[in-house]
Amino acid sequence: MKSYLAMAIANLTHAINPDVFVLGGGVMSAEKQVLQPLREKVKEYVYPGLKELVRIVLAKLGSNSGVIGAGFII
């Protein structure tokens, strides 16, 4: 799972170079087991000149972000 997500983040970095990737959901609460290895894997796939520019952070709303976002649509 981490490899596919890391490839997707690397491809988006190469294509549009966003300022930050914000990840959320219940699985992201396991920061040491998921987020740190993901960051390292992304750096393997990203071109050398972009490695230091990739920022991956956790959503501040955690696993409630989808519900809160849906509430704003209504």
Coordinates of C-alpha atoms in Angstrom, one line a residue:
M1 CA 0.0 0.0 0.0
K2 CA 2.7 2.5 1.0
S3 CA 4.6 1.9 -2.3
Y4 CA 1.6 2.7 -4.5
L5 CA 0.7 5.8 -2.4
A6 CA 4.4 6.8 -2.5
M7 CA 4.4 6.5 -6.3
A8 CA 1.3 8.5 -6.6
I9 CA 2.7 11.3 -4.4
A10 CA 6.0 11.2 -6.4
N11 CA 4.1 11.4 -9.7
L12 CA 2.0 14.3 -8.5
T13 CA 5.1 16.1 -7.3
H14 CA 6.7 15.7 -10.7
A15 CA 3.6 16.8 -12.5
I16 CA 2.3 19.7 -10.5
N17 CA 4.7 20.1 -7.5
P18 CA 2.1 21.1 -4.8
D19 CA 3.2 22.9 -1.7
V20 CA 2.0 20.1 0.6
F21 CA 0.2 16.8 0.7
V22 CA -2.4 16.5 3.5
L23 CA -3.3 13.0 4.4
G24 CA -6.1 12.0 6.8
G25 CA -8.2 9.1 7.8
G26 CA -8.1 6.6 10.6
V27 CA -5.0 4.7 9.3
M28 CA -2.9 7.9 9.4
S29 CA -3.3 8.0 13.2
A30 CA -0.5 5.4 13.3
E31 CA 2.0 8.0 12.4
K32 CA 5.2 6.1 13.2
Q33 CA 4.1 2.9 11.4
V34 CA 2.6 4.6 8.3
L35 CA 3.6 8.3 7.8
Q36 CA 7.3 8.0 8.5
P37 CA 7.9 5.0 6.2
L38 CA 5.7 6.7 3.5
R39 CA 7.9 9.8 3.6
E40 CA 11.0 7.8 3.2
K41 CA 9.5 5.8 0.3
V42 CA 8.4 9.0 -1.5
K43 CA 12.0 10.3 -1.3
E44 CA 13.1 7.1 -3.1
Y45 CA 10.8 7.9 -6.1
V46 CA 11.1 11.7 -6.3
Y47 CA 13.8 13.3 -8.5
P48 CA 16.8 14.5 -6.5
G49 CA 16.1 18.2 -7.0
L50 CA 12.6 17.9 -5.5
K51 CA 13.3 15.6 -2.5
E52 CA 13.6 18.4 0.0
L53 CA 10.4 20.2 -1.4
V54 CA 8.0 17.3 -0.7
R55 CA 5.9 17.9 2.4
I56 CA 3.5 15.3 3.7
V57 CA 1.5 16.3 6.8
L58 CA -1.5 14.8 8.7
A59 CA -4.9 16.4 8.5
K60 CA -5.6 18.4 11.6
L61 CA -9.2 17.1 11.7
G62 CA -8.0 13.5 11.7
S63 CA -10.6 10.8 10.7
N64 CA -13.4 13.3 11.0
S65 CA -12.3 15.4 8.1
G66 CA -14.6 13.6 5.6
V67 CA -17.7 14.0 7.7
I68 CA -16.9 17.7 8.4
G69 CA -16.3 18.3 4.7
A70 CA -19.5 16.6 3.7
G71 CA -21.4 18.8 6.3
F72 CA -20.1 21.9 4.5
I73 CA -21.5 20.7 1.2
I74 CA -25.0 20.4 2.6

